Structures are given as structure tokens and as C-alpha cells.
Amino acid sequence: EVQLVESGGGLVQAGGSLRLSCVASGFTFDGYGIGWFRQAPGKEREGISCINYSGDNTYYADPAKGRFTISIDNAKTTVYLQMNNLQPEDTAVYFCVADPPSGNGCLFPTYWGQGVQVTVSS
């Protein structure tokens, strides 16, 4: 059974940092697209960042560029999202996602974690 378990969320002041972690089980990262979505209150879910299993191909949505860094540890089947200079508009539930090699890629994921809350106060 594929499972994605996020951790590392919380409350932080504007300008602060958080690092989200996602531990995967039930599959290996080989060939998968892994990444992060978020959903702010009253808004649709949006893809924030993706990475391939070798870690040499990454994608960042405009809100994440220059502030967020995605990384992967295949040995630990863990993907991270380092978020710096957080702003109130980053407040959202953040979801770890994964898409198998036969799928349509990280931005159209098959598997979702349960989500973790990130709240940024002004």
C-alpha cells in the first residue's frame, strides 16, 4: 500500500522558515514524480514543486521560486521542502504527492498524503 506521511508543519512568523518532510512507504521512488501541493483556505489546490527520483530535475511554481527548495533522499524514501522567507499568503495545507512512472507526472498525482498545516502570521 502506497503511503505518504508529511511532517514539519506549524506556525511561523513572516520571514521565518520551515522544512517539510514526506516519508513514503509501499513503493520506491524509482521512476516516480514526487512533489508538493498546497491548498489555502477558499482556494483550489496548486502544485508547488516537483522533483524526479534522481533529484536532477525540479519544478517550482512561481510562488515557490527563489524561496522554496525541494530535495530527495532515495535511501530514506523521503522528500523535503525547505521553505524560507515565508509569508502569510503561504498559509495552507501542504500535501506530499507522488505519481508512478506510467502516470502523467507530479502535477497530476495519483497518490496524496494527508496534508500538514502551515500557518504564517504577519
Short mmCIF file of the C-alpha atoms (twelve columns), coordinates in Angstrom:
data_MODEL
# 
_entry.id   MODEL 
# 
loop_
_atom_site.group_PDB 
_atom_site.id 
_atom_site.type_symbol 
_atom_site.label_atom_id 
_atom_site.label_alt_id 
_atom_site.label_comp_id 
_atom_site.label_asym_id 
_atom_site.label_seq_id 
_atom_site.Cartn_x 
_atom_site.Cartn_y 
_atom_site.Cartn_z 
_atom_site.pdbx_PDB_model_num 
ATOM 1   C CA . GLU A 1   0.000   0.000  0.000   1 
ATOM 2   C CA . VAL A 2   1.385   3.384  -1.003  1 
ATOM 3   C CA . GLN A 3   1.570   5.820  1.882   1 
ATOM 4   C CA . LEU A 4   2.894   9.361  2.086   1 
ATOM 5   C CA . VAL A 5   3.256   10.864 5.551   1 
ATOM 6   C CA . GLU A 6   4.082   14.540 5.941   1 
ATOM 7   C CA . SER A 7   5.572   16.292 8.936   1 
ATOM 8   C CA . GLY A 8   7.218   19.575 9.801   1 
ATOM 9   C CA . GLY A 9   4.312   21.966 9.529   1 
ATOM 10  C CA . GLY A 10  3.422   24.523 12.156  1 
ATOM 11  C CA . LEU A 11  3.085   28.189 12.991  1 
ATOM 12  C CA . VAL A 12  5.829   30.595 11.995  1 
ATOM 13  C CA . GLN A 13  6.160   34.361 11.762  1 
ATOM 14  C CA . ALA A 14  6.513   36.103 8.430   1 
ATOM 15  C CA . GLY A 15  10.091  35.847 7.222   1 
ATOM 16  C CA . GLY A 16  10.646  32.573 9.010   1 
ATOM 17  C CA . SER A 17  11.426  29.104 7.681   1 
ATOM 18  C CA . LEU A 18  10.047  25.612 7.873   1 
ATOM 19  C CA . ARG A 19  11.164  22.304 6.434   1 
ATOM 20  C CA . LEU A 20  8.502   19.831 5.453   1 
ATOM 21  C CA . SER A 21  9.309   16.135 5.219   1 
ATOM 22  C CA . CYS A 22  7.430   13.373 3.472   1 
ATOM 23  C CA . VAL A 23  8.224   9.746  4.151   1 
ATOM 24  C CA . ALA A 24  6.994   7.313  1.542   1 
ATOM 25  C CA . SER A 25  6.252   3.656  2.060   1 
ATOM 26  C CA . GLY A 26  4.893   0.893  -0.096  1 
ATOM 27  C CA . PHE A 27  6.978   1.849  -3.113  1 
ATOM 28  C CA . THR A 28  10.399  3.108  -4.092  1 
ATOM 29  C CA . PHE A 29  10.967  6.442  -5.768  1 
ATOM 30  C CA . ASP A 30  12.472  4.918  -8.894  1 
ATOM 31  C CA . GLY A 31  10.706  6.496  -11.859 1 
ATOM 32  C CA . TYR A 32  8.166   8.353  -9.754  1 
ATOM 33  C CA . GLY A 33  7.447   12.039 -9.825  1 
ATOM 34  C CA . ILE A 34  7.347   13.341 -6.270  1 
ATOM 35  C CA . GLY A 35  6.320   16.731 -5.066  1 
ATOM 36  C CA . TRP A 36  4.205   19.092 -3.039  1 
ATOM 37  C CA . PHE A 37  0.823   20.707 -3.478  1 
ATOM 38  C CA . ARG A 38  -0.851  23.179 -1.209  1 
ATOM 39  C CA . GLN A 39  -4.387  24.356 -0.577  1 
ATOM 40  C CA . ALA A 40  -5.094  27.698 1.009   1 
ATOM 41  C CA . PRO A 41  -8.464  28.438 2.627   1 
ATOM 42  C CA . GLY A 42  -11.103 29.026 -0.034  1 
ATOM 43  C CA . LYS A 43  -8.713  28.228 -2.878  1 
ATOM 44  C CA . GLU A 44  -8.037  25.281 -5.130  1 
ATOM 45  C CA . ARG A 45  -5.087  23.003 -4.643  1 
ATOM 46  C CA . GLU A 46  -1.991  24.116 -6.531  1 
ATOM 47  C CA . GLY A 47  1.193   22.295 -7.431  1 
ATOM 48  C CA . ILE A 48  4.130   23.978 -5.744  1 
ATOM 49  C CA . SER A 49  7.174   21.887 -6.539  1 
ATOM 50  C CA . CYS A 50  8.209   18.587 -8.100  1 
ATOM 51  C CA . ILE A 51  11.349  16.510 -8.275  1 
ATOM 52  C CA . ASN A 52  12.314  13.358 -10.118 1 
ATOM 53  C CA . TYR A 53  13.689  10.332 -8.325  1 
ATOM 54  C CA . SER A 54  17.303  11.120 -9.236  1 
ATOM 55  C CA . GLY A 55  16.944  14.654 -7.949  1 
ATOM 56  C CA . ASP A 56  18.345  16.291 -11.074 1 
ATOM 57  C CA . ASN A 57  15.101  17.645 -12.450 1 
ATOM 58  C CA . THR A 58  12.989  20.034 -10.416 1 
ATOM 59  C CA . TYR A 59  9.987   22.269 -10.948 1 
ATOM 60  C CA . TYR A 60  8.826   25.249 -8.943  1 
ATOM 61  C CA . ALA A 61  5.617   27.182 -9.328  1 
ATOM 62  C CA . ASP A 62  6.029   30.943 -9.354  1 
ATOM 63  C CA . PRO A 63  5.114   31.402 -5.643  1 
ATOM 64  C CA . ALA A 64  7.907   28.980 -4.696  1 
ATOM 65  C CA . LYS A 65  10.705  30.237 -6.924  1 
ATOM 66  C CA . GLY A 66  13.630  31.674 -5.021  1 
ATOM 67  C CA . ARG A 67  12.209  30.767 -1.617  1 
ATOM 68  C CA . PHE A 68  11.478  27.031 -1.593  1 
ATOM 69  C CA . THR A 69  13.867  24.162 -2.275  1 
ATOM 70  C CA . ILE A 70  12.810  20.591 -2.906  1 
ATOM 71  C CA . SER A 71  15.168  17.699 -2.310  1 
ATOM 72  C CA . ILE A 72  15.027  13.925 -2.173  1 
ATOM 73  C CA . ASP A 73  16.725  11.186 -0.236  1 
ATOM 74  C CA . ASN A 74  16.132  7.921  -2.053  1 
ATOM 75  C CA . ALA A 75  17.771  5.827  0.642   1 
ATOM 76  C CA . LYS A 76  15.247  7.129  3.136   1 
ATOM 77  C CA . THR A 77  12.402  7.398  0.592   1 
ATOM 78  C CA . THR A 78  11.946  10.900 1.888   1 
ATOM 79  C CA . VAL A 79  11.322  14.151 0.078   1 
ATOM 80  C CA . TYR A 80  11.806  17.536 1.684   1 
ATOM 81  C CA . LEU A 81  10.545  21.039 1.061   1 
ATOM 82  C CA . GLN A 82  12.668  23.762 2.599   1 
ATOM 83  C CA . MET A 83  10.601  26.938 2.773   1 
ATOM 84  C CA . ASN A 84  12.321  30.224 3.514   1 
ATOM 85  C CA . ASN A 85  11.051  33.784 3.855   1 
ATOM 86  C CA . LEU A 86  7.537   32.520 4.464   1 
ATOM 87  C CA . GLN A 87  4.715   34.997 4.065   1 
ATOM 88  C CA . PRO A 88  1.087   34.991 5.265   1 
ATOM 89  C CA . GLU A 89  -0.035  34.061 1.750   1 
ATOM 90  C CA . ASP A 90  1.878   30.788 2.131   1 
ATOM 91  C CA . THR A 91  -0.603  29.729 4.788   1 
ATOM 92  C CA . ALA A 92  -2.127  26.487 3.547   1 
ATOM 93  C CA . VAL A 93  -2.342  22.768 3.998   1 
ATOM 94  C CA . TYR A 94  0.634   21.230 2.236   1 
ATOM 95  C CA . PHE A 95  0.308   17.819 0.635   1 
ATOM 96  C CA . CYS A 96  3.004   15.417 -0.443  1 
ATOM 97  C CA . VAL A 97  2.177   13.770 -3.766  1 
ATOM 98  C CA . ALA A 98  3.551   11.027 -5.964  1 
ATOM 99  C CA . ASP A 99  2.876   9.795  -9.463  1 
ATOM 100 C CA . PRO A 100 4.081   6.455  -10.863 1 
ATOM 101 C CA . PRO A 101 6.221   6.127  -13.987 1 
ATOM 102 C CA . SER A 102 3.132   5.244  -16.025 1 
ATOM 103 C CA . GLY A 103 1.273   8.350  -14.892 1 
ATOM 104 C CA . ASN A 104 1.030   11.928 -16.064 1 
ATOM 105 C CA . GLY A 105 3.641   13.413 -13.779 1 
ATOM 106 C CA . CYS A 106 3.882   15.072 -10.434 1 
ATOM 107 C CA . LEU A 107 1.404   17.848 -11.260 1 
ATOM 108 C CA . PHE A 108 -1.292  15.207 -11.873 1 
ATOM 109 C CA . PRO A 109 -0.522  12.932 -8.952  1 
ATOM 110 C CA . THR A 110 -2.040  9.578  -8.222  1 
ATOM 111 C CA . TYR A 111 -1.117  9.429  -4.555  1 
ATOM 112 C CA . TRP A 112 -1.643  12.054 -1.863  1 
ATOM 113 C CA . GLY A 113 -0.566  12.370 1.727   1 
ATOM 114 C CA . GLN A 114 -2.970  13.505 4.414   1 
ATOM 115 C CA . GLY A 115 -1.548  17.022 4.474   1 
ATOM 116 C CA . VAL A 116 0.141   19.192 7.060   1 
ATOM 117 C CA . GLN A 117 -0.874  22.679 8.150   1 
ATOM 118 C CA . VAL A 118 1.486   25.607 7.644   1 
ATOM 119 C CA . THR A 119 0.397   28.908 9.169   1 
ATOM 120 C CA . VAL A 120 2.366   32.101 8.706   1 
ATOM 121 C CA . SER A 121 1.497   35.032 10.936  1 
ATOM 122 C CA . SER A 122 2.158   38.650 9.953   1 
# 
